[in-house]
Amino acid sequence: MSHPSPLPKTLGADLRALRRTRGLTLQQLADRLGRSVGWLSQVERDLSDPSITDLRHLADALQVSVSTLARHEATVGPEAGRIVRHGTRRPIGSRMTGLVEELLSPDLTDDFEMVHSTFEPHSEIGGTVTRPTQELGYLVSGKLVLTIGGARFTIHPGDSFRIRGEPFRWENPFDEAAVAIWVIAPPVY
């Protein structure tokens, strides 16, 4: 009995998108991994599956979690690449304490990504973050304090916000989790 691969069918395309978003050439990433350009090219074209060790090295080199690259329940059939069911969302991000992020987009091959973020009560990011992205967010529930470009805002359910490559930080000093939907371009996870 064969077991389905835990690797998504879009692994190669996701790796290519992440590599390009980080401004890396095939040669630069291959050098970081200590692998050949030919091997990496085959992985990006889904002609070769990386080992779990290779996957860990790829995740480290691209600054993502292994779970971002490996999916436990891949979508099949006509839903593949179109529908993301609640139970098949891919966890993404650094998995920092207090923040749970899941990819709502089917993969990382679009010009943007959509992310479901849950900010646990009494949590905050460790420092200020600046990313070369444009980000739009919509707060579904809870409250969240955002500092964008030095200005501090308390965001309530139904509020939306935009961050254009500015330094930002978040905190949830409240007793209820905050849930937000983010659209980020280009994809960074």
XYZ file of N, CA, C and O in Angstrom:
756
model
N 0.848 -1.180 0.000
C 0.000 0.000 0.000
C 0.890 1.238 0.000
O 1.750 1.396 0.855
N 0.695 2.106 -0.966
C 1.505 3.323 -1.024
C 0.838 4.430 -0.224
O -0.381 4.515 -0.132
N 1.674 5.247 0.366
C 1.182 6.375 1.152
C 1.355 7.644 0.344
O 2.377 7.811 -0.323
N 0.378 8.559 0.395
C 0.526 9.802 -0.351
C 1.696 10.607 0.190
O 1.981 10.596 1.376
N 2.371 11.284 -0.706
C 3.492 12.130 -0.313
C 2.987 13.304 0.508
O 1.984 13.925 0.182
N 3.698 13.639 1.625
C 3.296 14.810 2.404
C 3.673 16.112 1.708
O 3.353 17.185 2.171
N 4.379 16.015 0.570
C 4.782 17.213 -0.148
C 3.691 17.619 -1.125
O 3.159 16.793 -1.846
N 3.347 18.911 -1.148
C 2.305 19.360 -2.074
C 2.791 19.255 -3.511
O 3.977 19.327 -3.793
N 1.862 19.075 -4.436
C 2.222 19.015 -5.843
C 2.773 20.350 -6.326
O 3.389 20.413 -7.369
N 2.552 21.406 -5.563
C 3.052 22.728 -5.942
C 4.376 23.058 -5.255
O 4.810 24.203 -5.283
N 5.024 22.083 -4.640
C 6.263 22.358 -3.911
C 7.268 23.084 -4.797
O 7.834 24.096 -4.396
N 7.504 22.590 -5.996
C 8.482 23.225 -6.878
C 8.134 24.664 -7.189
O 8.981 25.554 -7.103
N 6.878 24.912 -7.524
C 6.444 26.281 -7.825
C 6.544 27.171 -6.594
O 6.942 28.338 -6.684
N 6.199 26.618 -5.424
C 6.316 27.386 -4.179
C 7.780 27.730 -3.906
O 8.107 28.860 -3.531
N 8.668 26.757 -4.078
C 10.097 27.012 -3.860
C 10.614 28.085 -4.812
O 11.349 28.983 -4.400
N 10.213 27.995 -6.090
C 10.629 28.990 -7.079
C 10.136 30.381 -6.683
O 10.880 31.353 -6.725
N 8.867 30.464 -6.270
C 8.293 31.763 -5.878
C 9.019 32.326 -4.664
O 9.350 33.523 -4.627
N 9.288 31.493 -3.662
C 9.997 31.959 -2.469
C 11.423 32.399 -2.818
O 11.905 33.422 -2.335
N 12.096 31.610 -3.656
C 13.465 31.953 -4.054
C 13.491 33.300 -4.766
O 14.309 34.177 -4.466
N 12.557 33.492 -5.693
C 12.520 34.751 -6.448
C 12.146 35.928 -5.562
O 12.706 37.020 -5.716
N 11.200 35.727 -4.648
C 10.811 36.797 -3.731
C 12.000 37.259 -2.902
O 12.125 38.432 -2.591
N 12.885 36.335 -2.581
C 14.065 36.668 -1.782
C 15.232 37.142 -2.651
O 16.317 37.393 -2.149
N 14.995 37.260 -3.958
C 16.019 37.788 -4.855
C 17.194 36.853 -5.072
O 18.293 37.312 -5.372
N 16.969 35.548 -4.946
C 18.044 34.582 -5.101
C 17.988 33.927 -6.477
O 16.910 33.603 -6.972
N 19.151 33.702 -7.061
C 19.228 32.926 -8.295
C 19.273 31.447 -7.928
O 19.515 31.083 -6.768
N 19.058 30.595 -8.925
C 19.212 29.151 -8.702
C 20.602 28.849 -8.145
O 20.752 28.069 -7.205
N 21.616 29.485 -8.730
C 22.998 29.238 -8.304
C 23.215 29.646 -6.843
O 23.833 28.907 -6.078
N 22.703 30.811 -6.461
C 22.889 31.275 -5.082
C 22.238 30.325 -4.078
O 22.833 29.994 -3.055
N 21.002 29.884 -4.368
C 20.330 28.974 -3.450
C 21.022 27.617 -3.448
O 21.224 27.019 -2.382
N 21.419 27.128 -4.609
C 22.131 25.850 -4.678
C 23.421 25.917 -3.855
O 23.748 24.975 -3.115
N 24.137 27.040 -3.944
C 25.373 27.212 -3.169
C 25.077 27.173 -1.666
O 25.822 26.552 -0.903
N 24.008 27.836 -1.243
C 23.640 27.828 0.180
C 23.337 26.415 0.673
O 23.570 26.094 1.830
N 22.772 25.617 -0.225
C 22.379 24.257 0.138
C 23.508 23.250 -0.034
O 23.402 22.113 0.436
N 24.570 23.649 -0.747
C 25.639 22.700 -1.049
C 25.189 21.645 -2.047
O 25.660 20.506 -2.021
N 24.256 22.024 -2.914
C 23.711 21.114 -3.931
C 23.956 21.710 -5.310
O 24.312 22.883 -5.446
N 23.732 20.926 -6.344
C 23.945 21.411 -7.704
C 22.737 22.209 -8.193
O 21.613 22.009 -7.722
N 22.977 23.082 -9.150
C 21.904 23.840 -9.778
C 20.940 22.880 -10.469
O 19.720 23.074 -10.438
N 21.475 21.818 -11.078
C 20.641 20.830 -11.756
C 19.662 20.165 -10.800
O 18.475 19.995 -11.126
N 20.140 19.795 -9.610
C 19.262 19.179 -8.607
C 18.154 20.145 -8.209
O 16.983 19.796 -8.179
N 18.550 21.389 -7.900
C 17.568 22.383 -7.467
C 16.563 22.662 -8.581
O 15.359 22.775 -8.329
N 17.034 22.737 -9.800
C 16.135 22.963 -10.936
C 15.129 21.818 -11.061
O 13.939 22.054 -11.312
N 15.570 20.584 -10.870
C 14.659 19.433 -10.929
C 13.622 19.499 -9.809
O 12.461 19.183 -10.023
N 14.029 19.926 -8.618
C 13.093 20.053 -7.493
C 12.074 21.142 -7.802
O 10.875 20.956 -7.592
N 12.527 22.271 -8.342
C 11.617 23.374 -8.671
C 10.645 23.008 -9.794
O 9.576 23.588 -9.891
N 11.012 22.054 -10.641
C 10.125 21.617 -11.710
C 9.344 20.354 -11.316
O 8.692 19.738 -12.152
N 9.402 19.986 -10.039
C 8.718 18.807 -9.500
C 9.115 17.523 -10.212
O 8.326 16.577 -10.296
N 10.346 17.472 -10.701
C 10.862 16.255 -11.327
C 11.595 15.386 -10.315
O 11.899 14.226 -10.587
N 11.902 15.976 -9.152
C 12.605 15.260 -8.095
C 12.048 15.725 -6.753
O 11.790 16.915 -6.566
N 11.850 14.781 -5.845
C 11.387 15.116 -4.491
C 12.583 15.227 -3.562
O 13.403 14.298 -3.502
N 12.695 16.332 -2.823
C 13.792 16.443 -1.859
C 13.541 15.522 -0.664
O 12.395 15.232 -0.320
N 14.619 15.071 -0.046
C 14.494 14.292 1.188
C 14.021 15.229 2.300
O 14.033 16.461 2.144
N 13.638 14.678 3.433
C 13.204 15.514 4.558
C 14.361 16.397 5.035
O 14.166 17.546 5.411
N 15.586 15.880 4.961
C 16.756 16.691 5.330
C 16.918 17.848 4.348
O 17.156 18.986 4.758
N 16.781 17.544 3.048
C 16.851 18.607 2.042
C 15.757 19.641 2.277
O 15.986 20.848 2.134
N 14.559 19.172 2.626
C 13.438 20.076 2.877
C 13.747 21.005 4.050
O 13.464 22.199 3.992
N 14.348 20.460 5.090
C 14.751 21.296 6.239
C 15.760 22.350 5.813
O 15.678 23.507 6.207
N 16.740 21.930 5.000
C 17.759 22.879 4.521
C 17.143 23.946 3.625
O 17.499 25.125 3.723
N 16.216 23.549 2.757
C 15.513 24.512 1.901
C 14.730 25.510 2.754
O 14.774 26.714 2.507
N 14.006 25.003 3.757
C 13.224 25.883 4.631
C 14.131 26.875 5.353
O 13.828 28.071 5.416
N 15.270 26.390 5.875
C 16.214 27.288 6.554
C 16.760 28.343 5.595
O 16.808 29.525 5.931
N 17.158 27.918 4.402
C 17.745 28.849 3.436
C 16.746 29.893 2.972
O 17.117 31.029 2.673
N 15.455 29.517 2.935
C 14.415 30.444 2.482
C 13.701 31.129 3.645
O 12.764 31.891 3.441
N 14.147 30.838 4.868
C 13.613 31.454 6.089
C 12.115 31.233 6.242
O 11.358 32.163 6.503
N 11.691 29.984 6.069
C 10.302 29.587 6.300
C 10.318 28.318 7.144
O 11.356 27.669 7.293
N 9.168 27.950 7.675
C 9.081 26.715 8.435
C 8.966 25.537 7.476
O 8.502 25.700 6.334
N 9.365 24.370 7.916
C 9.219 23.165 7.101
C 7.751 22.936 6.785
O 7.394 22.535 5.682
N 6.874 23.236 7.749
C 5.440 23.015 7.526
C 4.888 23.928 6.427
O 3.866 23.618 5.829
N 5.555 25.036 6.161
C 5.138 25.887 5.049
C 5.325 25.150 3.726
O 4.532 25.287 2.809
N 6.370 24.343 3.658
C 6.678 23.624 2.423
C 5.963 22.276 2.339
O 5.602 21.840 1.257
N 5.788 21.620 3.475
C 5.146 20.303 3.487
C 3.711 20.460 3.968
O 3.446 21.138 4.945
N 2.813 19.824 3.291
C 1.394 19.907 3.641
C 0.941 18.518 4.037
O 1.251 17.544 3.385
N 0.161 18.415 5.101
C -0.272 17.108 5.588
C -1.468 16.577 4.815
O -1.583 15.390 4.603
N -2.375 17.432 4.413
C -3.570 17.001 3.686
C -3.706 17.834 2.411
O -4.382 18.848 2.397
N -3.058 17.405 1.363
C -3.107 18.148 0.112
C -4.471 17.986 -0.554
O -5.087 16.942 -0.485
N -4.929 19.045 -1.193
C -6.184 19.014 -1.934
C -5.972 18.250 -3.236
O -4.945 18.382 -3.880
N -6.969 17.453 -3.608
C -6.864 16.654 -4.829
C -8.050 16.932 -5.739
O -9.030 17.546 -5.338
N -7.973 16.424 -6.963
C -9.078 16.558 -7.901
C -9.256 17.983 -8.378
O -8.312 18.773 -8.398
N -10.505 18.313 -8.759
C -10.759 19.642 -9.321
C -10.554 20.783 -8.313
O -10.426 21.930 -8.707
N -10.494 20.465 -7.004
C -10.266 21.513 -6.003
C -8.804 21.934 -5.933
O -8.499 23.029 -5.468
N -7.893 21.071 -6.364
C -6.459 21.362 -6.282
C -6.138 22.676 -6.988
O -6.519 22.895 -8.132
N -5.474 23.564 -6.285
C -5.089 24.854 -6.848
C -6.210 25.877 -6.882
O -6.014 27.003 -7.319
N -7.412 25.471 -6.414
C -8.557 26.378 -6.446
C -9.210 26.575 -5.088
O -9.646 27.666 -4.759
N -9.358 25.512 -4.330
C -10.095 25.541 -3.066
C -9.159 25.158 -1.926
O -8.396 24.200 -2.047
N -9.235 25.887 -0.826
C -8.497 25.527 0.386
C -9.537 25.303 1.478
O -10.199 26.245 1.913
N -9.696 24.069 1.875
C -10.641 23.725 2.937
C -10.031 24.051 4.293
O -8.810 24.007 4.471
N -10.895 24.375 5.242
C -10.447 24.770 6.579
C -9.410 23.802 7.142
O -8.383 24.212 7.664
N -9.651 22.517 7.011
C -8.744 21.524 7.579
C -7.472 21.297 6.796
O -6.608 20.540 7.236
N -7.324 21.935 5.635
C -6.124 21.711 4.826
C -5.256 22.956 4.703
O -4.329 22.981 3.894
N -5.527 23.979 5.487
C -4.683 25.180 5.446
C -3.266 24.820 5.873
O -3.067 24.060 6.814
N -2.302 25.420 5.191
C -0.896 25.190 5.530
C -0.453 26.185 6.580
O -0.596 27.389 6.397
N 0.121 25.702 7.686
C 0.690 26.637 8.663
C 1.902 27.322 8.034
O 2.657 26.698 7.293
N 2.042 28.607 8.292
C 3.165 29.351 7.725
C 3.763 30.239 8.797
O 3.277 30.300 9.919
N 4.781 30.980 8.421
C 5.399 31.926 9.332
C 6.382 31.257 10.253
O 6.671 30.069 10.163
N 6.873 32.032 11.183
C 7.915 31.560 12.092
C 7.345 30.821 13.288
O 8.094 30.303 14.101
N 6.024 30.782 13.415
C 5.355 30.117 14.536
C 5.781 30.732 15.871
O 5.963 30.057 16.857
N 5.947 32.053 15.866
C 6.340 32.724 17.095
C 5.229 32.592 18.134
O 4.072 32.423 17.796
N 5.584 32.654 19.382
C 4.622 32.538 20.457
C 3.575 33.628 20.342
O 3.888 34.795 20.160
N 2.315 33.213 20.408
C 1.229 34.179 20.381
C 0.644 34.453 19.017
O -0.352 35.152 18.903
N 1.251 33.936 17.946
C 0.751 34.182 16.594
C 0.672 32.860 15.844
O 1.656 32.133 15.740
N -0.514 32.567 15.328
C -0.709 31.384 14.494
C -1.142 31.876 13.117
O -2.132 32.590 13.000
N -0.373 31.510 12.083
C -0.674 31.950 10.725
C -0.899 30.733 9.830
O -0.176 29.749 9.918
N -1.929 30.859 8.957
C -2.239 29.800 8.012
C -2.427 30.420 6.634
O -3.021 31.495 6.503
N -1.935 29.722 5.626
C -2.059 30.192 4.259
C -3.467 29.910 3.753
O -3.930 28.769 3.773
N -4.170 30.950 3.322
C -5.498 30.802 2.730
C -5.409 30.608 1.223
O -6.312 30.041 0.617
N -4.325 31.076 0.620
C -4.101 30.881 -0.812
C -3.778 29.408 -1.053
O -3.168 28.756 -0.211
N -4.148 28.873 -2.231
C -3.841 27.467 -2.518
C -2.341 27.166 -2.535
O -1.925 26.061 -2.228
N -1.520 28.142 -2.899
C -0.074 27.963 -2.948
C 0.571 29.342 -2.973
O -0.104 30.344 -2.755
N 1.862 29.392 -3.265
C 2.594 30.665 -3.254
C 2.930 31.160 -4.654
O 3.841 31.952 -4.832
N 2.175 30.717 -5.648
C 2.531 31.042 -7.030
C 1.860 32.293 -7.580
O 2.129 32.682 -8.704
N 0.974 32.930 -6.804
C 0.335 34.168 -7.256
C 1.224 35.366 -6.967
O 2.269 35.252 -6.331
N 0.792 36.538 -7.394
C 1.525 37.772 -7.113
C 1.288 38.249 -5.690
O 1.858 39.249 -5.261
N 0.430 37.551 -4.947
C 0.106 37.896 -3.570
C -0.199 36.605 -2.815
O -0.337 35.543 -3.407
N -0.280 36.724 -1.498
C -0.723 35.604 -0.673
C -1.772 36.112 0.302
O -1.770 37.287 0.663
N -2.669 35.227 0.683
C -3.703 35.579 1.641
C -3.480 34.715 2.881
O -3.314 33.493 2.774
N -3.477 35.359 4.042
C -3.095 34.706 5.280
C -4.164 34.926 6.350
O -4.707 36.030 6.480
N -4.452 33.872 7.110
C -5.343 33.930 8.278
C -4.439 33.982 9.502
O -3.649 33.065 9.736
N -4.512 35.066 10.269
C -3.636 35.254 11.432
C -4.463 35.330 12.705
O -5.440 36.077 12.766
N -4.064 34.559 13.699
C -4.698 34.606 15.017
C -3.656 35.090 16.013
O -2.611 34.458 16.193
N -3.939 36.214 16.645
C -3.061 36.824 17.639
C -3.623 36.477 19.012
O -4.697 36.946 19.379
N -2.925 35.648 19.754
C -3.404 35.198 21.057
C -3.470 36.370 22.043
O -2.749 37.361 21.897
N -4.355 36.264 23.066
C -4.443 37.318 24.082
C -3.083 37.554 24.746
O -2.315 36.611 24.956
N -2.802 38.801 25.040
C -1.590 39.223 25.762
C -0.303 38.787 25.058
O 0.638 38.341 25.690
N -0.299 38.909 23.736
C 0.897 38.565 22.968
C 1.347 39.784 22.175
O 0.584 40.721 21.971
N 2.601 39.766 21.774
C 3.120 40.842 20.932
C 4.339 40.355 20.179
O 5.010 39.407 20.597
N 4.603 41.018 19.068
C 5.789 40.690 18.282
C 6.999 41.191 19.059
O 6.911 42.182 19.798
N 8.115 40.511 18.899
C 9.307 40.865 19.666
C 9.911 42.206 19.301
O 10.511 42.867 20.134
N 9.770 42.637 18.073
C 10.370 43.900 17.642
C 9.639 44.422 16.428
O 8.610 43.894 16.021
N 10.194 45.463 15.848
C 9.592 46.061 14.661
C 10.012 45.272 13.424
O 11.140 44.807 13.332
N 9.083 45.119 12.479
C 9.338 44.381 11.246
C 9.190 45.340 10.068
O 8.287 46.163 10.044
N 10.086 45.216 9.101
C 9.956 45.946 7.837
C 10.126 44.929 6.722
O 11.118 44.199 6.699
N 9.137 44.857 5.835
C 9.196 43.914 4.720
C 8.999 44.679 3.419
O 8.250 45.650 3.381
N 9.634 44.208 2.343
C 9.480 44.875 1.030
C 8.168 44.443 0.377
O 8.156 43.836 -0.688
N 7.061 44.756 1.036
C 5.749 44.289 0.592
C 4.724 45.408 0.688
O 4.966 46.440 1.304
N 3.577 45.142 0.092
C 2.368 45.919 0.351
C 1.424 44.936 1.028
O 1.225 43.825 0.546
N 0.834 45.353 2.156
C -0.019 44.460 2.918
C -1.329 45.165 3.249
O -1.331 46.330 3.617
N -2.413 44.438 3.078
C -3.730 44.911 3.469
C -4.286 43.906 4.461
O -4.145 42.702 4.263
N -4.905 44.409 5.510
C -5.474 43.521 6.510
C -6.887 43.921 6.872
O -7.278 45.083 6.715
N -7.643 42.942 7.341
C -9.022 43.143 7.770
C -9.187 42.394 9.081
O -8.920 41.183 9.142
N -9.602 43.094 10.132
C -9.782 42.449 11.427
C -11.173 41.837 11.508
O -12.182 42.536 11.420
N -11.221 40.527 11.664
C -12.464 39.775 11.724
C -13.053 39.817 13.131
O -14.253 40.033 13.310
N -12.200 39.618 14.140
C -12.679 39.605 15.528
C -11.568 40.034 16.473
O -10.391 40.017 16.115
N -11.965 40.398 17.693
C -11.006 40.859 18.693
C -10.572 42.285 18.419
O -11.176 42.999 17.611
N -9.520 42.697 19.115
C -8.905 44.009 18.903
C -7.410 43.804 18.790
O -6.848 42.876 19.387
N -6.747 44.668 18.045
C -5.320 44.555 17.822
C -4.726 45.958 17.812
O -5.319 46.878 17.244
N -3.579 46.118 18.437
C -2.869 47.393 18.402
C -1.754 47.261 17.371
O -0.914 46.362 17.451
N -1.780 48.136 16.367
C -0.754 48.166 15.326
C -0.001 49.482 15.409
O -0.611 50.545 15.574
N 1.303 49.412 15.279
C 2.123 50.606 15.124
C 2.698 50.524 13.719
O 3.439 49.593 13.395
N 2.313 51.483 12.882
C 2.736 51.508 11.481
C 3.460 52.819 11.227
O 2.878 53.891 11.403
N 4.729 52.720 10.840
C 5.499 53.928 10.565
C 5.547 54.874 11.756
O 5.551 56.087 11.582
N 5.542 54.347 12.966
C 5.619 55.149 14.177
C 4.275 55.612 14.727
O 4.204 56.118 15.839
N 3.191 55.460 13.979
C 1.858 55.855 14.451
C 1.150 54.624 15.036
O 1.161 53.552 14.437
N 0.525 54.801 16.191
C -0.114 53.692 16.913
C -1.627 53.734 16.704
O -2.248 54.783 16.840
N -2.208 52.561 16.373
C -3.640 52.455 16.101
C -4.226 51.252 16.837
O -3.597 50.201 16.899
N -5.437 51.389 17.352
C -6.186 50.252 17.869
C -7.216 49.891 16.816
O -8.052 50.712 16.444
N -7.123 48.660 16.324
C -7.976 48.174 15.240
C -9.094 47.332 15.846
O -8.855 46.495 16.713
N -10.326 47.549 15.380
C -11.512 46.849 15.881
C -12.102 45.972 14.767
O -11.798 46.185 13.589
N -12.977 45.014 15.114
C -13.600 44.178 14.081
C -14.254 45.032 12.992
O -14.923 46.016 13.280
N -13.998 44.649 11.749
C -14.537 45.386 10.610
C -13.590 46.453 10.088
O -13.786 46.965 8.986
N -12.546 46.814 10.863
C -11.555 47.790 10.406
C -10.558 47.103 9.471
O -10.272 45.911 9.604
N -10.017 47.873 8.557
C -8.956 47.361 7.685
C -7.769 48.316 7.763
O -7.885 49.442 8.246
N -6.616 47.854 7.288
C -5.401 48.659 7.370
C -4.480 48.304 6.207
O -4.633 47.275 5.561
N -3.518 49.207 5.951
C -2.543 48.991 4.881
C -1.155 49.315 5.407
O -0.959 50.309 6.115
N -0.187 48.503 4.996
C 1.228 48.706 5.332
C 1.991 48.629 4.019
O 1.927 47.622 3.322
N 2.705 49.689 3.673
C 3.476 49.734 2.415
C 4.968 49.806 2.713
O 5.556 50.881 2.682
N 5.560 48.677 3.009
C 7.000 48.635 3.238
C 7.458 49.442 4.435
O 8.642 49.721 4.569
N 6.524 49.837 5.300
C 6.863 50.639 6.472
C 7.195 49.735 7.659
O 6.699 48.617 7.734
N 7.980 50.235 8.601
C 8.199 49.452 9.813
C 6.871 49.337 10.578
O 6.115 50.308 10.661
N 6.607 48.134 11.091
C 5.379 47.945 11.855
C 5.600 46.937 12.969
O 6.558 46.170 12.972
N 4.707 46.981 13.909
C 4.693 45.986 14.988
C 3.255 45.794 15.411
O 2.406 46.642 15.159
N 2.968 44.661 16.051
C 1.619 44.373 16.526
C 1.680 43.936 17.976
O 2.701 43.439 18.454
N 0.570 44.139 18.652
C 0.408 43.607 20.001
C -1.081 43.405 20.286
O -1.928 44.128 19.758
N -1.359 42.400 21.073
C -2.720 42.142 21.514
C -2.713 42.141 23.041
O -2.549 41.093 23.658
N -2.890 43.324 23.662
C -2.871 43.408 25.119
C -4.221 43.037 25.745
O -4.399 43.168 26.956
N -5.140 42.567 24.930
C -6.511 42.319 25.375
C -6.712 40.865 25.804
O -5.843 40.017 25.605
N -7.877 40.572 26.387
C -8.186 39.244 26.917
C -8.768 38.293 25.881
O -9.024 37.135 26.185
N -8.984 38.771 24.654
C -9.579 37.963 23.592
C -8.610 37.867 22.409
O -7.910 38.829 22.096
N -8.574 36.702 21.769
C -7.746 36.555 20.569
C -8.255 37.506 19.481
O -9.450 37.800 19.409
N -7.352 37.974 18.644
C -7.707 38.800 17.492
C -7.450 37.975 16.239
O -6.413 37.311 16.126
N -8.397 38.001 15.307
C -8.261 37.249 14.056
C -8.288 38.238 12.905
O -9.200 39.063 12.814
N -7.285 38.144 12.041
C -7.185 39.047 10.896
C -6.926 38.252 9.626
O -6.321 37.179 9.659
N -7.387 38.801 8.516
C -7.082 38.279 7.190
C -6.138 39.287 6.540
O -6.435 40.475 6.497
N -4.991 38.815 6.068
C -3.975 39.673 5.459
C -3.790 39.274 4.008
O -3.763 38.084 3.681
N -3.609 40.269 3.145
C -3.209 40.030 1.765
C -1.837 40.693 1.630
O -1.685 41.879 1.921
N -0.844 39.909 1.203
C 0.534 40.364 1.157
C 1.079 40.183 -0.255
O 0.949 39.105 -0.831
N 1.659 41.247 -0.805
C 2.262 41.166 -2.137
C 3.648 41.801 -2.106
O 3.796 42.899 -1.576
N 4.652 41.148 -2.638
C 4.628 39.777 -3.136
C 4.621 38.797 -1.967
O 4.864 39.188 -0.827
N 4.364 37.507 -2.236
C 4.370 36.519 -1.158
C 5.713 36.489 -0.445
O 6.756 36.564 -1.091
N 5.671 36.396 0.877
C 6.920 36.361 1.653
C 7.071 35.074 2.449
O 8.121 34.830 3.026
N 6.044 34.271 2.529
C 6.137 33.030 3.332
C 6.468 31.852 2.484
O 6.218 31.760 1.340
